[in-house]
XYZ file of C-alpha atoms in Angstrom:
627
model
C -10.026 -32.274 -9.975
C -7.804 -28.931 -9.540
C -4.702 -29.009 -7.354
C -6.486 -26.455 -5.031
C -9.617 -29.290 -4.950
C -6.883 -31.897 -3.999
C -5.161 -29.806 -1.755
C -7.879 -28.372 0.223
C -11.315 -30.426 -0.321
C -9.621 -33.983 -0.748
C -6.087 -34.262 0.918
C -4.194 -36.951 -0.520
C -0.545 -38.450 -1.234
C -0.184 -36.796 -4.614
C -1.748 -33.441 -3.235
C 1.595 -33.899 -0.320
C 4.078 -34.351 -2.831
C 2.871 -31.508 -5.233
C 2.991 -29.550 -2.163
C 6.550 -30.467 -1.016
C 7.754 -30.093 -4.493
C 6.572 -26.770 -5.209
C 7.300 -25.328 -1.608
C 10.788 -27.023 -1.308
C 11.462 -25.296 -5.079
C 10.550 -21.800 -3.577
C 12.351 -22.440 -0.230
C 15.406 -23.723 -2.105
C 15.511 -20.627 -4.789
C 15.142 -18.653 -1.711
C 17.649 -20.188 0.429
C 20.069 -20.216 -2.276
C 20.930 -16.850 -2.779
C 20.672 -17.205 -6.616
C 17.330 -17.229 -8.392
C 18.066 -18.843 -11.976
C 20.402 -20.008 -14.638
C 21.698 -16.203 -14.840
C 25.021 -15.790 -13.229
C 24.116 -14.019 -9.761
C 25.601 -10.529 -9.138
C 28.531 -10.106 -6.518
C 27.203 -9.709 -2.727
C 26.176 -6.290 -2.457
C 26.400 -6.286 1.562
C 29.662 -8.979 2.073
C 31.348 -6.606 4.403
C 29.493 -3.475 6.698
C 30.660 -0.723 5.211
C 28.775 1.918 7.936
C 31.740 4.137 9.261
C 31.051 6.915 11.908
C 28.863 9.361 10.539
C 30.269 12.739 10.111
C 28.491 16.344 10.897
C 25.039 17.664 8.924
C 26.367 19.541 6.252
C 24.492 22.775 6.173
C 25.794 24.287 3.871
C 23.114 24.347 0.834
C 25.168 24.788 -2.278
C 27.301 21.717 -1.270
C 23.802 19.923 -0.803
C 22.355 21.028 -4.160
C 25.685 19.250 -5.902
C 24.602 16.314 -4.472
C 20.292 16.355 -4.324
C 19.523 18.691 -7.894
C 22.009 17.902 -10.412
C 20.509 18.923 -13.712
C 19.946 16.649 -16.881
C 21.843 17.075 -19.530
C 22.637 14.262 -22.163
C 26.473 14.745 -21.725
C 25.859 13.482 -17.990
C 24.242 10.368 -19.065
C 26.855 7.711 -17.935
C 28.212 5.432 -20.730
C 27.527 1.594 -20.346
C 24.548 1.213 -17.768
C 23.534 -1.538 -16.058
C 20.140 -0.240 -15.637
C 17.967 3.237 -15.655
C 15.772 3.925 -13.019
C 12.517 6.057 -12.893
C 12.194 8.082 -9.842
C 14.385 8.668 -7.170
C 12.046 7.845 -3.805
C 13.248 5.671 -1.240
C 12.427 2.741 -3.455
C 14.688 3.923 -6.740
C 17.428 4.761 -4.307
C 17.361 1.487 -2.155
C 17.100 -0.523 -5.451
C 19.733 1.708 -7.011
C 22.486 1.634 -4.174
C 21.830 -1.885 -3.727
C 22.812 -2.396 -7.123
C 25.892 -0.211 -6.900
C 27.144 -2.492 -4.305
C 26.962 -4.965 -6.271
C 29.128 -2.746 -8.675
C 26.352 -1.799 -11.306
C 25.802 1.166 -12.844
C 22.532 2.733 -13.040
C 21.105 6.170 -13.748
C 18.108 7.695 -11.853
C 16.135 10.177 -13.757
C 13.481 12.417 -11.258
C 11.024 14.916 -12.918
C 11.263 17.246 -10.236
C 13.977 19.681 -9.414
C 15.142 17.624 -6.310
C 15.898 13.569 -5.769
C 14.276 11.940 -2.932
C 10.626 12.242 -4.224
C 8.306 11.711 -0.714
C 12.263 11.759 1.236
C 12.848 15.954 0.151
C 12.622 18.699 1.808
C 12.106 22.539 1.218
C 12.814 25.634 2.531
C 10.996 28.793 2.124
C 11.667 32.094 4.228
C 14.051 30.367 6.163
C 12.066 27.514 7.394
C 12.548 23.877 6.329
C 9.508 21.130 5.744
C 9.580 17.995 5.318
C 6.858 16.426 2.371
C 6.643 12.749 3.679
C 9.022 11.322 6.548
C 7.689 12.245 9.821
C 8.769 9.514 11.652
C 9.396 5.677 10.769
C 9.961 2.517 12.936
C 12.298 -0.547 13.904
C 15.270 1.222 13.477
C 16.560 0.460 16.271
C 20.271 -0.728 16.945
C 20.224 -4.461 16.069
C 17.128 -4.140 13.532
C 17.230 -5.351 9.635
C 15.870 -2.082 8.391
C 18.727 -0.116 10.411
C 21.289 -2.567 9.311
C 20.114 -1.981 5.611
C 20.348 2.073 5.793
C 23.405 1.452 7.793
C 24.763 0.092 4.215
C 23.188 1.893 2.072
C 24.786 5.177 3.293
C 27.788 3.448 4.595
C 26.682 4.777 8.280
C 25.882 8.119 7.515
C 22.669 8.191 8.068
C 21.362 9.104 11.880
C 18.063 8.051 13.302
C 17.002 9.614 16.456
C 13.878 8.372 18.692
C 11.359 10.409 19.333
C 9.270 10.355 22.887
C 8.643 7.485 24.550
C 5.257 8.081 23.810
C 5.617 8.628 20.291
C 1.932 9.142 19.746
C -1.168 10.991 21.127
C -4.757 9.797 19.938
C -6.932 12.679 20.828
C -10.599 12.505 20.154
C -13.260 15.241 20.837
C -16.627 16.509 19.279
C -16.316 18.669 16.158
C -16.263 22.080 17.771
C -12.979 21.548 19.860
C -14.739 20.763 22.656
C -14.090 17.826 25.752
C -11.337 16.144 24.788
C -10.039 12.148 25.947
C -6.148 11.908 25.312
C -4.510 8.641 24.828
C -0.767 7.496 24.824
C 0.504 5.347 22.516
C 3.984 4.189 24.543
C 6.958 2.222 22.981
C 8.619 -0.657 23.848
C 8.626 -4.412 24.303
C 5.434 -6.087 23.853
C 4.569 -6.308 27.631
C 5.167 -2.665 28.174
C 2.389 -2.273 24.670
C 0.056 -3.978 26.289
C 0.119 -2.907 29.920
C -0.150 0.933 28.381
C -2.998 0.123 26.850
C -5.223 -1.788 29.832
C -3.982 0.900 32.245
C -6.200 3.544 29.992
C -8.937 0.961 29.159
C -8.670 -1.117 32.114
C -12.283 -2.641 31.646
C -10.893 -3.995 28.463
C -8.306 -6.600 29.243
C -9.839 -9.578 26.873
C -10.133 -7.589 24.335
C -6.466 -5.798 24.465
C -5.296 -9.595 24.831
C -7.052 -10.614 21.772
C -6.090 -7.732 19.804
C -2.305 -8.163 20.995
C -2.626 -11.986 19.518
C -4.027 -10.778 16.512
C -0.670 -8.173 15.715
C 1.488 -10.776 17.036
C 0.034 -13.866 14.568
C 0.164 -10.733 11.599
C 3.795 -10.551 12.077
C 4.404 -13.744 11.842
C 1.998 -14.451 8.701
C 2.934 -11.423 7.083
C 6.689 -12.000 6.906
C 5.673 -15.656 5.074
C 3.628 -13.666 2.487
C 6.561 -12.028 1.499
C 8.336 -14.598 -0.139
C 5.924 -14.127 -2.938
C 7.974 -11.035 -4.135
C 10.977 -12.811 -3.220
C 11.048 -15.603 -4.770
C 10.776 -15.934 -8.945
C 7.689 -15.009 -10.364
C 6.704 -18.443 -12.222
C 7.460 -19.742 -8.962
C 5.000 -17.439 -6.834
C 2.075 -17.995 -9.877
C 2.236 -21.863 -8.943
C 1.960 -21.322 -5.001
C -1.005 -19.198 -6.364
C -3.107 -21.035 -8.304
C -2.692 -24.074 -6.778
C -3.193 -22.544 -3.493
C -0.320 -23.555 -2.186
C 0.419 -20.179 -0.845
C -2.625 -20.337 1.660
C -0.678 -23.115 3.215
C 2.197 -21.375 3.578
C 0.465 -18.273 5.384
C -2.907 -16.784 6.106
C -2.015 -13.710 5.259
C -3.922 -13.670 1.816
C -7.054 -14.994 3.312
C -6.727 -12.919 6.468
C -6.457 -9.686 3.970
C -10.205 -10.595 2.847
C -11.541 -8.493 6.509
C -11.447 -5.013 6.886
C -9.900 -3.405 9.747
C -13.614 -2.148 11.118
C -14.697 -6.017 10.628
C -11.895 -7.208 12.651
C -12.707 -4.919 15.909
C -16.426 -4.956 15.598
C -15.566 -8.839 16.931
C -13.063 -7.659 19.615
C -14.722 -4.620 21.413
C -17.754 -2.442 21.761
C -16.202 0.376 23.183
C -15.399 3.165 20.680
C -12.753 4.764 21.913
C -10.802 1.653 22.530
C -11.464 0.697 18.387
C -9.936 4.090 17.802
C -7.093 3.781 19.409
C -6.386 -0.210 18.023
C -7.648 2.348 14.730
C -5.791 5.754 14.597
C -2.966 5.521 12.318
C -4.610 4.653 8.911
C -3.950 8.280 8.225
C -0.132 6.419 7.781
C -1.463 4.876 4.337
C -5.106 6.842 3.732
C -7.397 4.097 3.494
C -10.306 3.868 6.001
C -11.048 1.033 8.632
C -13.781 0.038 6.781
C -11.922 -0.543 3.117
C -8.024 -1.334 4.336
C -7.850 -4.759 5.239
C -6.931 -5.526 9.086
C -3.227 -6.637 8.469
C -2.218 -3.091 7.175
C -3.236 -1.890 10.028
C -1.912 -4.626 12.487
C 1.436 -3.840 10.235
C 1.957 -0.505 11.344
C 1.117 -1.516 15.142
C 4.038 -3.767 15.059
C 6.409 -1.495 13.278
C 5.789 1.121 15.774
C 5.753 -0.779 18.577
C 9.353 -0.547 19.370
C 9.172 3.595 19.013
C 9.403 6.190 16.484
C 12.200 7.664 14.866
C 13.365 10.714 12.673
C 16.066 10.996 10.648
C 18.876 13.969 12.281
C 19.133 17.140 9.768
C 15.788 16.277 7.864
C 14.174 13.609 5.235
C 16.822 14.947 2.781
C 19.531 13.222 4.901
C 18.262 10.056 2.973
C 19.383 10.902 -0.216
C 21.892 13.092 -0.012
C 23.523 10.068 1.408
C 22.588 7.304 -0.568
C 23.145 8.879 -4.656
C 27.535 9.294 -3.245
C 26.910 5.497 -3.022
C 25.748 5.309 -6.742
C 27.581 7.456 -7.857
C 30.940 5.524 -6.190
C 29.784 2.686 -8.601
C 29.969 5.148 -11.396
C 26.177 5.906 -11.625
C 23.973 9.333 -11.501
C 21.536 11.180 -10.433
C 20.080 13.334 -11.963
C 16.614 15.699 -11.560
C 14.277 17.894 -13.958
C 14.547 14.571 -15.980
C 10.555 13.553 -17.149
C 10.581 10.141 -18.837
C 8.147 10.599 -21.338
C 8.183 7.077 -22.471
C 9.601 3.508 -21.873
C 11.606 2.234 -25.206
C 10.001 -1.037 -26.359
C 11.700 -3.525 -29.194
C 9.902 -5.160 -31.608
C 9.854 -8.487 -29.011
C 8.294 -5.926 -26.355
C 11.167 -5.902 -24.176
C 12.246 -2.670 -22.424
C 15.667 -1.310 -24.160
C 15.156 2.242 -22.017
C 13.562 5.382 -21.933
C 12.832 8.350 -23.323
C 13.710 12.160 -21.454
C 11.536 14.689 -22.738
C 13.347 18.139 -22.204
C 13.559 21.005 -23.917
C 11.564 20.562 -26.623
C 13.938 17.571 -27.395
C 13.356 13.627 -26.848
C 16.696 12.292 -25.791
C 16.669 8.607 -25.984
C 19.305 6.609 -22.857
C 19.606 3.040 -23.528
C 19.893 0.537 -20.928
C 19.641 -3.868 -20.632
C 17.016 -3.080 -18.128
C 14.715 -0.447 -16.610
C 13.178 -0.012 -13.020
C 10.089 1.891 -12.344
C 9.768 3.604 -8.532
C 7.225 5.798 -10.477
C 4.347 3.641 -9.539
C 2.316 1.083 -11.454
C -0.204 3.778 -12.923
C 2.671 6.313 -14.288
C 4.323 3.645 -15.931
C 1.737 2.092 -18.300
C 1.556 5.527 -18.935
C 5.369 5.362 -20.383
C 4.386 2.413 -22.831
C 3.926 3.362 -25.925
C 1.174 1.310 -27.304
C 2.333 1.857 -30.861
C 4.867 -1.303 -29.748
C 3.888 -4.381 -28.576
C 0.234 -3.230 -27.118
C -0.329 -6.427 -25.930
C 2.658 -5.798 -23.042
C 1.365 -2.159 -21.975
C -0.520 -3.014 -19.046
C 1.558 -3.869 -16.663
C -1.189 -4.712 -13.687
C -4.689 -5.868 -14.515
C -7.028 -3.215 -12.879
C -9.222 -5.947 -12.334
C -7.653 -6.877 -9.573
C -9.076 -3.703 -6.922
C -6.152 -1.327 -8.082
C -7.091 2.188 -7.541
C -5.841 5.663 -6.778
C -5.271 6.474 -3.505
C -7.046 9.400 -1.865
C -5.779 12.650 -2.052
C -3.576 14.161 0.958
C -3.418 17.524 2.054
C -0.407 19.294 4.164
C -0.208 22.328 5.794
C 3.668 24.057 6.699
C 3.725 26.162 9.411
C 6.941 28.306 10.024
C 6.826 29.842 13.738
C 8.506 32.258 15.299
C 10.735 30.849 18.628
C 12.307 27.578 19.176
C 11.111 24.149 19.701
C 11.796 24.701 23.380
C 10.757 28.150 24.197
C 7.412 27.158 22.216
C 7.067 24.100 24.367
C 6.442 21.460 20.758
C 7.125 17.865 21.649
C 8.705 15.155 19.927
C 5.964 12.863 19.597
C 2.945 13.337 17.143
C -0.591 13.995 17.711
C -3.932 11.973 16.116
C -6.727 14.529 16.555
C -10.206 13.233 15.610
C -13.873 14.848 16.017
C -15.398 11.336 16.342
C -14.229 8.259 17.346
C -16.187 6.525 14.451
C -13.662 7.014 11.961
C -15.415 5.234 8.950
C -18.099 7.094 9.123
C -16.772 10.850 9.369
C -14.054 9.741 7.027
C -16.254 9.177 4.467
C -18.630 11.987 5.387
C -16.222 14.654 4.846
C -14.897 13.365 1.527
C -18.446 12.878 -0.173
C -18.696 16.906 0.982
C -19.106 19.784 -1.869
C -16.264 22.226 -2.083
C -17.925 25.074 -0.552
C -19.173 22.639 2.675
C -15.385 21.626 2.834
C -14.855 24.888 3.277
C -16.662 25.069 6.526
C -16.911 21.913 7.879
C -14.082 20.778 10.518
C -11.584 18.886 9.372
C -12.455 14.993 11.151
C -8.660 13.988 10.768
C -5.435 16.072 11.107
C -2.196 14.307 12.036
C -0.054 16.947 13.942
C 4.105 17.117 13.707
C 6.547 19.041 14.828
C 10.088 18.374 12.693
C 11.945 21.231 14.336
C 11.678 18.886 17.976
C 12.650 16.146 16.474
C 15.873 16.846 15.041
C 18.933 18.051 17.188
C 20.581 19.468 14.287
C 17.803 21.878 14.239
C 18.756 24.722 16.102
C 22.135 24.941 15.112
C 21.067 25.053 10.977
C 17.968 27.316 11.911
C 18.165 29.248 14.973
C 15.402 30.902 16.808
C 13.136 28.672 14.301
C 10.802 25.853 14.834
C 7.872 24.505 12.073
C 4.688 22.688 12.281
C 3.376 19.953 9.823
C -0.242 19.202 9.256
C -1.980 16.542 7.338
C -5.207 15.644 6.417
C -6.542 13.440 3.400
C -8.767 15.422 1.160
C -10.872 14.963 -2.051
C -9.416 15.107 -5.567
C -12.661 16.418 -6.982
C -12.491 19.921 -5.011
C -8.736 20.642 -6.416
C -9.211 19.479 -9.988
C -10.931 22.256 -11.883
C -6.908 23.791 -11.016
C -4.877 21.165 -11.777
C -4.027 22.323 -15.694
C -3.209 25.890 -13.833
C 0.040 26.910 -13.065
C 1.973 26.271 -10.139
C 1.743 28.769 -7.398
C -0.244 30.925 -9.897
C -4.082 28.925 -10.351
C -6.067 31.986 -9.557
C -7.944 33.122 -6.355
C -10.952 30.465 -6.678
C -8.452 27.527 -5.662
C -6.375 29.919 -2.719
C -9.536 30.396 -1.474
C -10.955 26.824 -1.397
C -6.783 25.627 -0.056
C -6.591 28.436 2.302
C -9.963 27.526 4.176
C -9.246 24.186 4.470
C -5.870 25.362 5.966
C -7.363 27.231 8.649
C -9.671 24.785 9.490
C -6.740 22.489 10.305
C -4.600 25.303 12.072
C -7.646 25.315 14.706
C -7.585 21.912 15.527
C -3.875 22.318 16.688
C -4.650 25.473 17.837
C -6.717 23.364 20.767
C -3.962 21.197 21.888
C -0.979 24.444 21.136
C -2.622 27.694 21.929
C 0.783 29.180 22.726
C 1.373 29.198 18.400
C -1.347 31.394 17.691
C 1.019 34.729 17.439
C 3.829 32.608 16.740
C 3.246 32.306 12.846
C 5.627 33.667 10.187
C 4.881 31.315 7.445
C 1.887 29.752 6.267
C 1.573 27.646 3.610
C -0.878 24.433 2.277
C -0.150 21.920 -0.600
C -3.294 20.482 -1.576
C -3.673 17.203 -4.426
C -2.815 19.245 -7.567
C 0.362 20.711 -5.708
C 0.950 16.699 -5.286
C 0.247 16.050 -8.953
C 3.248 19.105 -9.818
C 5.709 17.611 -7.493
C 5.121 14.247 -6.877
C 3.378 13.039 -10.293
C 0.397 12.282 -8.243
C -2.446 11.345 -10.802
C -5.357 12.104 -8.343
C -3.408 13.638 -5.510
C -2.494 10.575 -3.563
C 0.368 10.583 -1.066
C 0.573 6.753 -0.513
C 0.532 5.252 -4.383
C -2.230 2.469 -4.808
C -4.759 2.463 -2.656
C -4.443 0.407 0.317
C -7.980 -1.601 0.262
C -8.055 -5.329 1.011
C -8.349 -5.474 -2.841
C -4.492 -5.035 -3.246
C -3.693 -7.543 -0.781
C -4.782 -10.552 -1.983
C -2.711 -13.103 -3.386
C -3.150 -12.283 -7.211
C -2.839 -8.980 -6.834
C 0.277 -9.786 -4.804
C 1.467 -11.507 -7.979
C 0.370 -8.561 -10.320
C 2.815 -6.612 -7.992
C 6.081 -8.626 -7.920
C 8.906 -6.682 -8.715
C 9.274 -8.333 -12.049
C 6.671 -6.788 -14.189
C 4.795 -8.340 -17.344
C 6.981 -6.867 -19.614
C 10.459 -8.011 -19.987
C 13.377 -5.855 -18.871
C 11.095 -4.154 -17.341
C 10.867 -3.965 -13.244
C 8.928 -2.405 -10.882
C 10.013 -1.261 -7.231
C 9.052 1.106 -4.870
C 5.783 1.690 -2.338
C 3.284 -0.018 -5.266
C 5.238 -3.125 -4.895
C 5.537 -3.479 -1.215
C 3.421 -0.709 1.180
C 3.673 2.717 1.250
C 5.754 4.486 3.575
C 9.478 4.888 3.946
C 10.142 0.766 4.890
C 7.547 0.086 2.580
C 9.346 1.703 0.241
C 12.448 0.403 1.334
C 11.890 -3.527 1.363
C 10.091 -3.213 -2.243
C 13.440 -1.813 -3.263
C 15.476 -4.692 -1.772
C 12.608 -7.142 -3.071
C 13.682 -5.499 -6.678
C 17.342 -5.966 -6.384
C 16.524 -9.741 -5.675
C 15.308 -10.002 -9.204
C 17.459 -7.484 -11.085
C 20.790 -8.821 -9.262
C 19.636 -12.151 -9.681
C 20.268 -13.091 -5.899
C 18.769 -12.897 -2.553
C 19.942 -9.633 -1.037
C 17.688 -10.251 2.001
C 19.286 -13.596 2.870
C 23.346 -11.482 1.924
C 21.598 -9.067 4.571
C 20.700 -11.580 7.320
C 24.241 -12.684 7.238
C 25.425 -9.559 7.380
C 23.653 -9.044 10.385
C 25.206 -12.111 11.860
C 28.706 -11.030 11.104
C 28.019 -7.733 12.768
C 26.330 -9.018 15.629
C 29.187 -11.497 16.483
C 31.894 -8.277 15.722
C 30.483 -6.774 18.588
C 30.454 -9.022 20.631
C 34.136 -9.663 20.330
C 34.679 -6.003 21.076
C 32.549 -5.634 24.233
């Protein structure tokens, strides 16, 4: 009989102790600090190192030193500890982690600016974020501030957005009767009581839907330890089953967000609303499995934040870190290929440029460039039998294409009345079903038909550095998902030069969206001096998007089971070879984040989580003392 028979279908004495072996193992790796017979890496976060932040520099030359510092060969560091592909939130977390620890790694970025989904732009004076819009639980006291905090020794400013950091609005698809509903921060109590004071006929089910996010929390932060913890140790828990004993979360993953409600609540609207932000990682209710959903519930819960002076704060304040240790950063740096031995271990990478191939050694490499993009980088001529480095058995796909609109208006934030909080506009509130509606459209009925989803920002409100870097200013974000298929005939094309066919097909899409919050903002309709749209393919150029995709993988219930969770960890199939980043953990700046930290645990050789927890401790009781 199998372990998981004994375990599960016959319980019995051996079945305990295999169970309190294995578990005890994991706990004790985990508790330890140190993961194997390697010699651990220094602490990276044995003191707090945040000191008052200083001013937003505004001044763009001194940023560009910092955020597009060209490859060359001669600026290769000697020595490396470790090369890094990508510079998103995940390459930079994994990479400043490991400079505190007093390594020495290089991140290379193919575009002309670090901070992949983190950068911003300007154009005709007005500056966009691509990706941060607003993040959660980082507020004082939280692990995800306290880790920022460190990783740009304190210079790094989150401000909260409204109290009601969210507006679901649903109407029909011509703009017409609208219901508004508030999505309002704070403790759990004050969640809940929000909620049954707009759907006070639906207590029961608000109080079973509050359980639900509360028992995710608690499950989901067990079924981490998976990419914790070693990975020989996380196959055992796995197929023995071990892990299901642990947490639910695996076996919970298996229902779809839509399954989940259709058992809590009839009413529509209500489902919507437990519903809206899936928009946050593109997959519909009826493909992303509940928990994502319940995730980003609880990580807004507390409120919404945005980082002061921009997404490009991020960066510009983490590479000094790296570069402290000795390390770079540098951009317009495409790794062409990952450098296998004869063993099929990963000895570094190839930088295509110029014409030339320009090899950089390293003892290690770490791919934020996502799982896809990197078994791209193997060179099969080596070792094929290590090139894949995640069975696509396992449900991993593409995510679906996302679409953004930049608005540059003419005013300021205040005289134009834009809040801080964001809007959820929908033209149904059965969001499966016009989800998939739109996106099995033709190009020329995309064209026409009203967009069912647009998520509705405005940066310019958010940040109080605003005004004083762009006076008189203000901008509005847009997003939508779209489909790959109407953008691909262009993707070969040049940027900002593929021919009237595609402006045509971008543009009406655009407007479309512009209408939408043209109903909620009519006051912006002879307020625009800038208009602009980046569609999939203008992902593809900047991002290295395959089909488009904002969030990485997709985020179906597929990807979250448990062996896909182990096709995942951090330490990838091939040796020397990690991977970090959104793919690893979910997508979205903490996503990004923790698969970063989950990285260093393996490439350091030591629990940086548990170094963090203390720190917290330390700080905690610090100030204290003070007050």
């Amino acid at each position: 009989m199998s372990y998981i028979g004994l375990l599960v279908g016959n319980p019995s004495l051996l079945s305990v102790v295999i169970v309190s072996v294995i578990f005890v193992l994991a706990l004790g790796l985990f508790l330890s600090g140190k993961f194997g017979s390697k010699q651990p890496s220094k602490n990276p976060f044995a003191t707090d190192t945040a000191r008052p932040p200083k001013q937003v520099v505004a001044d763009q030359n001194v940023r560009d030193k910092v955020l597009k510092q060209g490859f060359t060969a001669s600026k290769v560091p000697e020595n490396l500890d470790a090369v890094i592909i990508g510079s998103g939130i995940g390459g930079l977390t994994v990479g400043a982690t490991m400079a505190k620890a007093g390594k020495k790694v290089l991140l290379l970025e193919q575009h002309d600016q670090a901070g992949g989904c983190c950068h911003t732009f300007i154009e005709k004076g007005f500056e966009f974020d691509v990706g941060i819009h607003y993040c959660g639980e980082l507020g004082d006291g939280t692990l995800t501030k306290l880790a920022i905090d460190q990783l740009t020794d304190g210079q790094l400013v989150w401000e909260q957005v409204d109290e009601i950091y969210d507006q679901v609005i649903i109407s029909d698809s011509n703009g017409g009767k609208r219901r508004t509903y508030d999505m309002k921060s704070g403790k759990r109590e004050v969640f809940r009581e929000n909620l049954v004071r707009q759907f006070p006929e639906e207590v029961k089910a608000i109080d079973k839907f509050m359980a639900l996010l509360k028992d995710n929390k608690n499950q989901f932060s067990r079924g981490i330890l998976l990419k914790i913890i070693p990975k020989w140790i996380s196959r055992i828990l796995i197929s023995t089953g071990i892990v299901h004993l642990i947490t639910s979360h695996y076996r919970g993953a298996k229902k779809t967000l839509d399954e989940v409600l259709e058992g809590i609540t009839t009413n529509k609207d209500l489902r919507t609303v437990f519903s809206y932000c899936f928009g946050d990682f593109g997959t519909p209710p009826d493909k992303c499995p509940f928990f994502m959903q319940a995730c980003l519930m609880n990580h807004f819960m507390r409120g919404g934040y945005y980082p002061r002076g921009g997404a490009s704060e991020i960066a510009f304040h983490m590479i000094p870190v790296i570069e402290a240790a000795g390390g770079k950063c540098l951009v317009r740096a495409p790794v062409s290929e990952i450098v296998l031995d004869k063993e099929g271990k990963a000895t570094g990478v190839v930088v295509r440029k110029g014409g030339n191939n320009i090899t950089i050694n390293a003892p290690m490499v770490i791919s934020g460039a996502g799982v896809f993009n990197t078994a791209k980088m193997l060179s099969p001529k080596v070792a094929p039998s290590v090139t894949k480095v995640v069975e696509r058995k396992e449900g991993f796909q593409h995510g679906y294409g996302g679409f953004s609109l930049f608005v540059g208006l003419n005013g300021t934030s205040e005289e134009l009345g834009l809040p801080k909080r964001q809007n959820w506009y929908f033209t149904s509130n059965e969001l499966s079903k016009t989800f998939w509606e739109y996106m099995n459209l033709s190009t020329e009925e995309a064209m026409e038909k009203s967009v069912p989803l647009v998520f509705i920002s405005f940066p310019s409100a958010k940040d109080s550095s605003w005004n004083e870097r762009h006076p008189g200013k203000a901008v509005c974000t847009v997003v939508t998902m779209a489909n790959w298929e109407w953008f691909q005939p262009w993707e070969e094309e040049r940027v900002k030069n593929r021919g009237d066919g595609y402006e045509s097909v971008k543009d009406a899409i655009a407007k479309n969206m512009w209408k939408r919050v043209l109903d909620l903002y009519p006051q912006l309709e002879d307020k625009v001096e800038y208009f602009e749209a980046g569609s999939p393919v203008t992902n593809k150029y900047y991002l290295a998007a395959q089909k488009g995709e904002m969030y990485g993988l997709d985020h179906n219930k597929e990807r979250f089971s448990a062996k896909a969770a182990l096709a995942l960890h951090p330490s990838s199939r091939v040796p020397n070879l990690y991977l970090t980043g959104q793919d690893v953990m979910t997508c979205g700046f903490s996503g990004g984040l923790y698969g970063g930290l989950f990285t260093a645990c393996h490439t350091l050789n030591r629990n940086v989580l548990l170094d963090l927890i203390s720190l917290k401790k330390k700080v905690k009781k610090a100030k204290s003392k003070k007050n």
